[in-house]
mmCIF file of C-alpha atoms in Angstrom:
data_model
loop_
_atom_site.group_PDB
_atom_site.id
_atom_site.type_symbol
_atom_site.label_atom_id
_atom_site.label_comp_id
_atom_site.label_asym_id
_atom_site.label_seq_id
_atom_site.Cartn_x
_atom_site.Cartn_y
_atom_site.Cartn_z
ATOM 1 C CA MET A 1 0.000 0.000 0.000
ATOM 2 C CA LEU A 2 2.876 2.365 0.762
ATOM 3 C CA VAL A 3 4.433 1.628 -2.629
ATOM 4 C CA ALA A 4 1.097 2.193 -4.375
ATOM 5 C CA LEU A 5 0.634 5.521 -2.598
ATOM 6 C CA THR A 6 4.196 6.501 -3.480
ATOM 7 C CA ALA A 7 3.498 5.753 -7.144
ATOM 8 C CA MET A 8 0.270 7.780 -7.211
ATOM 9 C CA TRP A 9 1.637 10.791 -5.351
ATOM 10 C CA GLY A 10 5.059 10.581 -6.947
ATOM 11 C CA SER A 11 3.553 10.595 -10.445
ATOM 12 C CA ALA A 12 1.552 13.695 -9.510
ATOM 13 C CA PHE A 13 4.648 15.858 -10.015
ATOM 14 C CA THR A 14 4.877 14.896 -13.691
ATOM 15 C CA LEU A 15 1.137 15.303 -14.234
ATOM 16 C CA THR A 16 1.137 18.660 -12.474
ATOM 17 C CA LYS A 17 4.034 19.875 -14.612
ATOM 18 C CA ILE A 18 2.000 19.042 -17.726
ATOM 19 C CA ALA A 19 -1.149 20.662 -16.378
ATOM 20 C CA VAL A 20 0.388 23.947 -15.207
ATOM 21 C CA SER A 21 2.056 24.491 -18.581
ATOM 22 C CA GLY A 22 -1.247 25.941 -19.780
ATOM 23 C CA LEU A 23 -3.439 26.214 -16.667
ATOM 24 C CA PRO A 24 -2.997 28.282 -13.486
ATOM 25 C CA ALA A 25 -1.888 26.309 -10.436
ATOM 26 C CA GLU A 26 -5.025 27.329 -8.529
ATOM 27 C CA LEU A 27 -7.235 25.931 -11.287
ATOM 28 C CA VAL A 28 -5.268 22.675 -11.425
ATOM 29 C CA VAL A 29 -5.618 21.964 -7.705
ATOM 30 C CA ALA A 30 -9.280 22.969 -7.732
ATOM 31 C CA GLY A 31 -9.919 20.749 -10.744
ATOM 32 C CA ARG A 32 -8.295 17.676 -9.237
ATOM 33 C CA LEU A 33 -10.196 18.131 -5.968
ATOM 34 C CA VAL A 34 -13.547 18.630 -7.697
ATOM 35 C CA ILE A 35 -13.021 15.562 -9.899
ATOM 36 C CA ALA A 36 -12.049 13.504 -6.857
ATOM 37 C CA SER A 37 -15.113 14.720 -4.956
ATOM 38 C CA LEU A 38 -17.449 13.829 -7.828
ATOM 39 C CA LEU A 39 -16.053 10.295 -7.760
ATOM 40 C CA LEU A 40 -15.730 9.775 -4.011
ATOM 41 C CA VAL A 41 -18.985 11.226 -2.685
ATOM 42 C CA PRO A 42 -21.282 8.851 -4.672
ATOM 43 C CA LEU A 43 -18.887 5.976 -3.933
ATOM 44 C CA ALA A 44 -19.096 6.715 -0.217
ATOM 45 C CA PHE A 45 -22.890 6.503 -0.291
ATOM 46 C CA LEU A 46 -22.723 3.175 -2.142
ATOM 47 C CA LEU A 47 -19.977 1.443 -0.144
ATOM 48 C CA ALA A 48 -19.883 3.015 3.280
ATOM 49 C CA ARG A 49 -21.498 1.031 6.060
ATOM 50 C CA ARG A 50 -22.968 4.227 7.442
ATOM 51 C CA PRO A 51 -22.569 7.929 6.633
ATOM 52 C CA PRO A 52 -20.118 9.820 8.850
ATOM 53 C CA ARG A 53 -21.893 11.459 11.756
ATOM 54 C CA GLY A 54 -20.955 13.578 14.720
ATOM 55 C CA ARG A 55 -19.689 17.134 15.027
ATOM 56 C CA ARG A 56 -16.285 15.988 16.305
ATOM 57 C CA LEU A 57 -15.668 13.819 13.236
ATOM 58 C CA TRP A 58 -16.515 16.660 10.860
ATOM 59 C CA VAL A 59 -14.201 18.987 12.763
ATOM 60 C CA TYR A 60 -11.408 16.483 12.092
ATOM 61 C CA TYR A 61 -12.413 16.282 8.427
ATOM 62 C CA THR A 62 -12.278 20.072 8.113
ATOM 63 C CA LEU A 63 -8.863 20.298 9.751
ATOM 64 C CA ILE A 64 -7.490 17.475 7.566
ATOM 65 C CA ALA A 65 -8.876 19.157 4.439
ATOM 66 C CA LEU A 66 -7.250 22.445 5.417
ATOM 67 C CA LEU A 67 -3.887 21.115 6.626
ATOM 68 C CA GLY A 68 -3.610 18.154 4.251
ATOM 69 C CA ASN A 69 -4.834 19.747 1.014
ATOM 70 C CA ALA A 70 -5.646 23.431 0.730
ATOM 71 C CA LEU A 71 -3.039 25.201 2.887
ATOM 72 C CA PRO A 72 0.109 23.144 2.119
ATOM 73 C CA PHE A 73 -0.603 23.285 -1.630
ATOM 74 C CA PHE A 74 -0.579 27.058 -1.684
ATOM 75 C CA LEU A 75 2.407 27.309 0.678
ATOM 76 C CA ILE A 76 4.561 24.823 -1.239
ATOM 77 C CA THR A 77 3.548 26.074 -4.694
ATOM 78 C CA TRP A 78 4.306 29.677 -3.735
ATOM 79 C CA GLY A 79 7.585 28.710 -2.103
ATOM 80 C CA GLN A 80 8.816 26.665 -5.070
ATOM 81 C CA ARG A 81 8.460 29.665 -7.357
ATOM 82 C CA ASN A 82 11.379 31.287 -5.547
ATOM 83 C CA ILE A 83 13.690 28.426 -4.474
ATOM 84 C CA ASP A 84 15.288 25.444 -6.219
ATOM 85 C CA SER A 85 13.435 22.132 -6.316
ATOM 86 C CA GLY A 86 16.353 20.405 -4.596
ATOM 87 C CA LEU A 87 16.145 22.784 -1.648
ATOM 88 C CA ALA A 88 12.363 22.281 -1.520
ATOM 89 C CA GLY A 89 12.934 18.508 -1.439
ATOM 90 C CA ILE A 90 15.259 18.831 1.551
ATOM 91 C CA LEU A 91 12.752 21.036 3.384
ATOM 92 C CA MET A 92 9.877 18.631 2.636
ATOM 93 C CA ALA A 93 11.971 15.753 4.008
ATOM 94 C CA VAL A 94 11.555 17.336 7.439
ATOM 95 C CA MET A 95 7.914 16.169 7.435
ATOM 96 C CA PRO A 96 8.602 12.564 8.604
ATOM 97 C CA LEU A 97 10.777 13.854 11.445
ATOM 98 C CA VAL A 98 8.024 16.248 12.597
ATOM 99 C CA THR A 99 5.466 13.433 12.346
ATOM 100 C CA LEU A 100 7.709 11.200 14.442
ATOM 101 C CA GLY A 101 7.689 13.760 17.257
ATOM 102 C CA LEU A 102 3.962 14.516 17.052
ATOM 103 C CA ALA A 103 2.992 10.827 16.973
ATOM 104 C CA HIS A 104 5.129 10.120 20.050
ATOM 105 C CA TYR A 105 3.078 12.550 22.144
ATOM 106 C CA PHE A 106 -0.398 12.234 20.619
ATOM 107 C CA VAL A 107 -0.811 8.780 19.014
ATOM 108 C CA PRO A 108 -1.046 5.695 21.278
ATOM 109 C CA GLY A 109 1.534 3.069 20.382
ATOM 110 C CA GLU A 110 3.673 5.405 18.249
ATOM 111 C CA ARG A 111 6.560 5.462 20.703
ATOM 112 C CA LEU A 112 9.764 7.337 19.941
ATOM 113 C CA THR A 113 12.471 4.636 19.956
ATOM 114 C CA ALA A 114 16.172 4.783 19.190
ATOM 115 C CA SER A 115 15.758 2.584 16.105
ATOM 116 C CA ARG A 116 13.057 4.873 14.734
ATOM 117 C CA VAL A 117 15.146 7.984 15.243
ATOM 118 C CA VAL A 118 18.167 6.386 13.546
ATOM 119 C CA GLY A 119 15.959 5.057 10.735
ATOM 120 C CA PHE A 120 14.412 8.444 10.016
ATOM 121 C CA LEU A 121 17.791 10.155 10.119
ATOM 122 C CA LEU A 122 19.095 7.580 7.615
ATOM 123 C CA GLY A 123 16.134 8.365 5.366
ATOM 124 C CA PHE A 124 16.849 12.089 5.633
ATOM 125 C CA ALA A 125 20.505 11.433 4.806
ATOM 126 C CA GLY A 126 19.365 9.487 1.746
ATOM 127 C CA ILE A 127 17.359 12.500 0.546
ATOM 128 C CA VAL A 128 20.421 14.737 1.019
ATOM 129 C CA VAL A 129 22.569 12.320 -1.008
ATOM 130 C CA LEU A 130 19.879 12.079 -3.713
ATOM 131 C CA MET A 131 19.389 15.841 -4.045
ATOM 132 C CA GLY A 132 23.112 16.568 -3.717
ATOM 133 C CA PRO A 133 24.931 17.605 -0.533
ATOM 134 C CA GLU A 134 25.578 21.019 -2.078
ATOM 135 C CA VAL A 135 21.881 21.773 -1.565
ATOM 136 C CA LEU A 136 22.564 22.004 2.175
ATOM 137 C CA LEU A 137 24.743 25.030 1.496
ATOM 138 C CA LYS A 138 21.606 26.860 0.389
ATOM 139 C CA LEU A 139 20.012 26.403 3.807
ATOM 140 C CA THR A 140 21.374 29.805 4.729
ATOM 141 C CA TYR A 141 19.791 33.196 4.454
ATOM 142 C CA GLU A 142 19.834 34.651 0.969
ATOM 143 C CA LYS A 143 18.012 37.788 -0.010
ATOM 144 C CA GLY A 144 14.446 36.954 -1.002
ATOM 145 C CA GLN A 145 14.697 33.244 -0.121
ATOM 146 C CA LEU A 146 14.055 33.122 3.607
ATOM 147 C CA THR A 147 10.273 33.598 3.367
ATOM 148 C CA PRO A 148 9.819 30.992 0.568
ATOM 149 C CA MET A 149 11.892 28.526 2.589
ATOM 150 C CA PHE A 150 9.621 29.016 5.586
ATOM 151 C CA ALA A 151 6.591 28.597 3.295
ATOM 152 C CA VAL A 152 7.748 25.171 2.070
ATOM 153 C CA LEU A 153 8.726 24.186 5.598
ATOM 154 C CA GLY A 154 5.272 25.281 6.771
ATOM 155 C CA GLY A 155 3.707 23.032 4.145
ATOM 156 C CA ALA A 156 5.739 20.083 5.430
ATOM 157 C CA VAL A 157 4.588 20.780 8.994
ATOM 158 C CA CYS A 158 0.971 20.988 7.763
ATOM 159 C CA TYR A 159 1.284 17.529 6.216
ATOM 160 C CA ALA A 160 2.730 16.161 9.468
ATOM 161 C CA ILE A 161 -0.146 17.566 11.537
ATOM 162 C CA SER A 162 -2.680 16.293 8.997
ATOM 163 C CA ALA A 163 -1.244 12.751 9.137
ATOM 164 C CA THR A 164 -1.496 12.776 12.923
ATOM 165 C CA LEU A 165 -5.085 14.063 12.818
ATOM 166 C CA ALA A 166 -6.012 11.394 10.257
ATOM 167 C CA ARG A 167 -4.890 8.693 12.706
ATOM 168 C CA LEU A 168 -6.686 10.305 15.663
ATOM 169 C CA ARG A 169 -9.982 10.938 13.854
ATOM 170 C CA PRO A 170 -13.086 9.221 15.256
ATOM 171 C CA ARG A 171 -13.853 5.845 13.715
ATOM 172 C CA SER A 172 -14.773 6.142 10.047
ATOM 173 C CA ASP A 173 -14.072 4.125 6.917
ATOM 174 C CA ALA A 174 -11.498 5.213 4.347
ATOM 175 C CA VAL A 175 -13.974 5.963 1.535
ATOM 176 C CA SER A 176 -16.119 8.260 3.662
ATOM 177 C CA SER A 177 -13.051 10.011 5.056
ATOM 178 C CA ALA A 178 -11.584 10.524 1.588
ATOM 179 C CA ALA A 179 -14.887 11.810 0.211
ATOM 180 C CA ALA A 180 -15.479 14.230 3.069
ATOM 181 C CA THR A 181 -12.003 15.739 3.119
ATOM 182 C CA THR A 182 -11.760 16.226 -0.659
ATOM 183 C CA MET A 183 -15.235 17.766 -0.771
ATOM 184 C CA ILE A 184 -14.389 20.242 2.004
ATOM 185 C CA ALA A 185 -11.023 21.048 0.399
ATOM 186 C CA SER A 186 -12.820 21.751 -2.884
ATOM 187 C CA PHE A 187 -15.022 24.326 -1.198
ATOM 188 C CA MET A 188 -11.900 25.897 0.323
ATOM 189 C CA VAL A 189 -9.972 26.376 -2.936
ATOM 190 C CA LEU A 190 -12.784 27.221 -5.372
ATOM 191 C CA PRO A 191 -13.245 30.818 -4.120
ATOM 192 C CA ALA A 192 -9.601 31.570 -4.980
ATOM 193 C CA VAL A 193 -10.200 30.435 -8.558
ATOM 194 C CA PHE A 194 -13.238 32.663 -9.097
ATOM 195 C CA THR A 195 -11.955 35.731 -7.244
ATOM 196 C CA GLN A 196 -8.694 35.771 -9.228
ATOM 197 C CA GLY A 197 -10.414 35.351 -12.594
ATOM 198 C CA LYS A 198 -8.703 32.086 -13.488
ATOM 199 C CA VAL A 199 -11.781 30.505 -15.103
ATOM 200 C CA SER A 200 -11.385 32.476 -18.327
ATOM 201 C CA VAL A 201 -8.260 30.506 -19.355
ATOM 202 C CA VAL A 202 -9.996 27.120 -19.557
ATOM 203 C CA THR A 203 -10.719 27.518 -23.268
ATOM 204 C CA GLN A 204 -7.017 28.006 -23.988
ATOM 205 C CA ALA A 205 -5.879 24.724 -22.441
ATOM 206 C CA THR A 206 -4.852 21.768 -24.599
ATOM 207 C CA PRO A 207 -6.389 18.277 -24.340
ATOM 208 C CA ALA A 208 -3.149 16.950 -22.813
ATOM 209 C CA GLU A 209 -3.394 19.463 -19.983
ATOM 210 C CA TRP A 210 -6.992 18.504 -19.220
ATOM 211 C CA VAL A 211 -6.098 14.798 -19.330
ATOM 212 C CA ALA A 212 -3.356 15.510 -16.802
ATOM 213 C CA VAL A 213 -5.868 17.241 -14.500
ATOM 214 C CA ALA A 214 -8.273 14.304 -14.856
ATOM 215 C CA LEU A 215 -5.553 11.779 -14.002
ATOM 216 C CA LEU A 216 -4.555 13.899 -11.026
ATOM 217 C CA GLY A 217 -8.132 13.858 -9.790
ATOM 218 C CA ILE A 218 -8.750 10.142 -10.345
ATOM 219 C CA PHE A 219 -5.486 8.561 -9.264
ATOM 220 C CA SER A 220 -3.368 11.070 -7.337
ATOM 221 C CA THR A 221 -6.318 12.429 -5.349
ATOM 222 C CA ALA A 222 -9.368 10.119 -5.234
ATOM 223 C CA ILE A 223 -7.802 6.637 -5.150
ATOM 224 C CA ALA A 224 -4.750 7.904 -3.277
ATOM 225 C CA ALA A 225 -6.954 9.405 -0.549
ATOM 226 C CA ILE A 226 -8.667 6.055 0.061
ATOM 227 C CA VAL A 227 -5.328 4.244 0.296
ATOM 228 C CA TYR A 228 -3.948 7.026 2.509
ATOM 229 C CA PHE A 229 -6.710 6.840 5.131
ATOM 230 C CA SER A 230 -6.638 3.052 5.115
ATOM 231 C CA LEU A 231 -2.866 2.966 5.562
ATOM 232 C CA ILE A 232 -2.948 5.625 8.289
ATOM 233 C CA SER A 233 -5.371 3.509 10.326
ATOM 234 C CA ARG A 234 -3.425 0.292 9.868
ATOM 235 C CA ALA A 235 0.207 1.413 10.118
ATOM 236 C CA GLY A 236 0.053 4.828 11.766
ATOM 237 C CA PRO A 237 1.171 8.323 10.677
ATOM 238 C CA THR A 238 4.864 7.701 11.384
ATOM 239 C CA PHE A 239 5.019 4.875 8.849
ATOM 240 C CA VAL A 240 3.000 6.765 6.220
ATOM 241 C CA SER A 241 5.107 9.910 6.611
ATOM 242 C CA GLN A 242 8.039 8.036 5.061
ATOM 243 C CA LEU A 243 6.383 8.738 1.710
ATOM 244 C CA ASN A 244 8.446 11.922 1.656
ATOM 245 C CA TYR A 245 11.554 9.744 1.566
ATOM 246 C CA LEU A 246 10.219 7.390 -1.117
ATOM 247 C CA ILE A 247 8.768 9.905 -3.588
ATOM 248 C CA PRO A 248 12.138 11.376 -4.740
ATOM 249 C CA PRO A 249 13.614 7.904 -5.478
ATOM 250 C CA TRP A 250 10.374 7.086 -7.314
ATOM 251 C CA ALA A 251 10.920 10.127 -9.537
ATOM 252 C CA VAL A 252 14.448 8.886 -10.269
ATOM 253 C CA LEU A 253 13.121 5.393 -11.015
ATOM 254 C CA MET A 254 10.547 6.833 -13.441
ATOM 255 C CA GLY A 255 13.333 8.662 -15.226
ATOM 256 C CA ILE A 256 15.315 5.436 -15.556
ATOM 257 C CA THR A 257 12.449 3.194 -16.716
ATOM 258 C CA VAL A 258 10.383 5.632 -18.789
ATOM 259 C CA LEU A 259 12.935 8.120 -20.088
ATOM 260 C CA GLY A 260 15.866 5.720 -20.362
ATOM 261 C CA GLU A 261 18.093 7.690 -18.012
ATOM 262 C CA SER A 262 21.159 6.015 -16.498
ATOM 263 C CA PRO A 263 21.264 5.800 -12.693
ATOM 264 C CA GLU A 264 24.177 7.476 -10.951
ATOM 265 C CA SER A 265 26.030 5.799 -8.121
ATOM 266 C CA SER A 266 24.875 8.493 -5.680
ATOM 267 C CA GLN A 267 21.254 7.665 -6.516
ATOM 268 C CA LEU A 268 21.799 4.002 -5.711
ATOM 269 C CA TYR A 269 23.507 4.918 -2.426
ATOM 270 C CA ALA A 270 20.598 7.219 -1.585
ATOM 271 C CA LEU A 271 18.069 4.472 -2.310
ATOM 272 C CA GLY A 272 19.958 2.091 -0.037
ATOM 273 C CA LEU A 273 19.983 4.632 2.804
ATOM 274 C CA ILE A 274 16.268 5.354 2.436
ATOM 275 C CA LEU A 275 15.161 1.723 2.266
ATOM 276 C CA GLY A 276 17.496 0.796 5.107
ATOM 277 C CA GLY A 277 16.084 3.612 7.213
ATOM 278 C CA ILE A 278 12.505 2.506 6.579
ATOM 279 C CA LEU A 279 13.375 -1.074 7.490
ATOM 280 C CA LEU A 280 15.020 0.099 10.694
ATOM 281 C CA THR A 281 11.925 2.050 11.758
ATOM 282 C CA GLN A 282 9.840 -1.126 11.534
ATOM 283 C CA PHE A 283 12.187 -3.503 13.373
ATOM 284 C CA ASP A 284 13.990 -2.985 16.649
ATOM 285 C CA PRO A 285 17.525 -4.413 16.442
ATOM 286 C CA PHE A 286 17.560 -4.606 20.234
ATOM 287 C CA GLY A 287 14.371 -6.679 20.392
ATOM 288 C CA SER A 288 12.911 -9.728 18.712
ATOM 289 C CA ARG A 289 9.546 -8.384 17.618
ATOM 290 C CA PRO A 290 8.685 -6.036 14.758
ATOM 291 C CA ALA A 291 7.899 -2.497 15.839
ATOM 292 C CA ARG A 292 4.279 -2.782 14.687
ATOM 293 C CA GLU A 293 3.709 -5.713 17.049
ATOM 294 C CA ARG A 294 4.931 -3.614 19.963
ATOM 295 C CA GLN A 295 2.425 -0.914 19.038
ATOM 296 C CA LYS A 296 -0.635 -3.131 19.345
ATOM 297 C CA ALA A 297 -0.831 -2.757 23.103
ATOM 298 C CA GLY A 298 -1.337 0.979 22.730
ATOM 299 C CA GLN A 299 -3.762 0.937 19.820
ATOM 300 C CA THR A 300 -7.507 1.032 20.376
ATOM 301 C CA ALA A 301 -10.040 -0.945 18.390
ATOM 302 C CA GLU A 302 -11.099 0.741 15.177
ATOM 303 C CA VAL A 303 -12.943 0.054 11.937
ATOM 304 C CA HIS A 304 -10.600 -1.499 9.395
ATOM 305 C CA GLU A 305 -11.159 -0.192 5.907
ATOM 306 C CA SER A 306 -10.932 -3.738 4.521
ATOM 307 C CA GLN A 307 -14.271 -4.423 6.209
ATOM 308 C CA VAL A 308 -16.154 -1.790 4.201
ATOM 309 C CA VAL A 309 -18.955 -3.595 2.375
ATOM 310 C CA PRO A 310 -21.958 -2.450 0.284
ATOM 311 C CA ARG A 311 -25.036 -1.614 2.296
#
């Protein structure tokens, strides 16, 4: 499931690049969210065992929609207009480390262990090797770059908080959760499209750009949201946050398999560090049981998304 989510979210960068070549970024994100909502809301009514109820649950949905979709998109998109993509990748790699700390204090069973800390630091080191160690030299103040850097870093923190909230939400199935959050996020971003007059450019877009938006909505948003909520409930936010370590190697792998690029030795070293770090977070070298087994004592009973059946 983690690999599938990595593929869907990792491919979103290529699809977004195609879409924004002729469409404003605000219209692209609004389009993918609206398409996902149109698919997920009817699906939730057909498959969900019961519609989500309770004010507390909808408060969680609203916060997840804001911190997991609307706000980080605008922060990261705005920040990447002014800083290099490699620097943005390093800043986004902070997200798993922030999630590790938040989960330790707020999520039962997500204990902060030495093996997890070392594993996450190995993953971060892999991202540094992949992007190039020289990128670290840019983590200093340069005129006009400090605010964009904080914007991207703020987006990473938003994703970390959203992952923690998704695990702590009241019991609800993955389809209903995905439908609710994408619907709310759509309502959040649509006003920006209309107030800035972005709708008038839709007639100028090419078919390829609209296909990219449709694929973003179907795969990178709708299906990915279902997998995301299911994986959050089963493995916890700390495990899922490692997506930020896997997405850059996925982009490299796509370049090798699709574009025929040759892998560099540094990329292979980076992949080894990242995969080794992820393995270390799941197994304690000082114990005999996998880390997930140790978490069971602290986890409460919940609805598993695999049990969602038609009404």
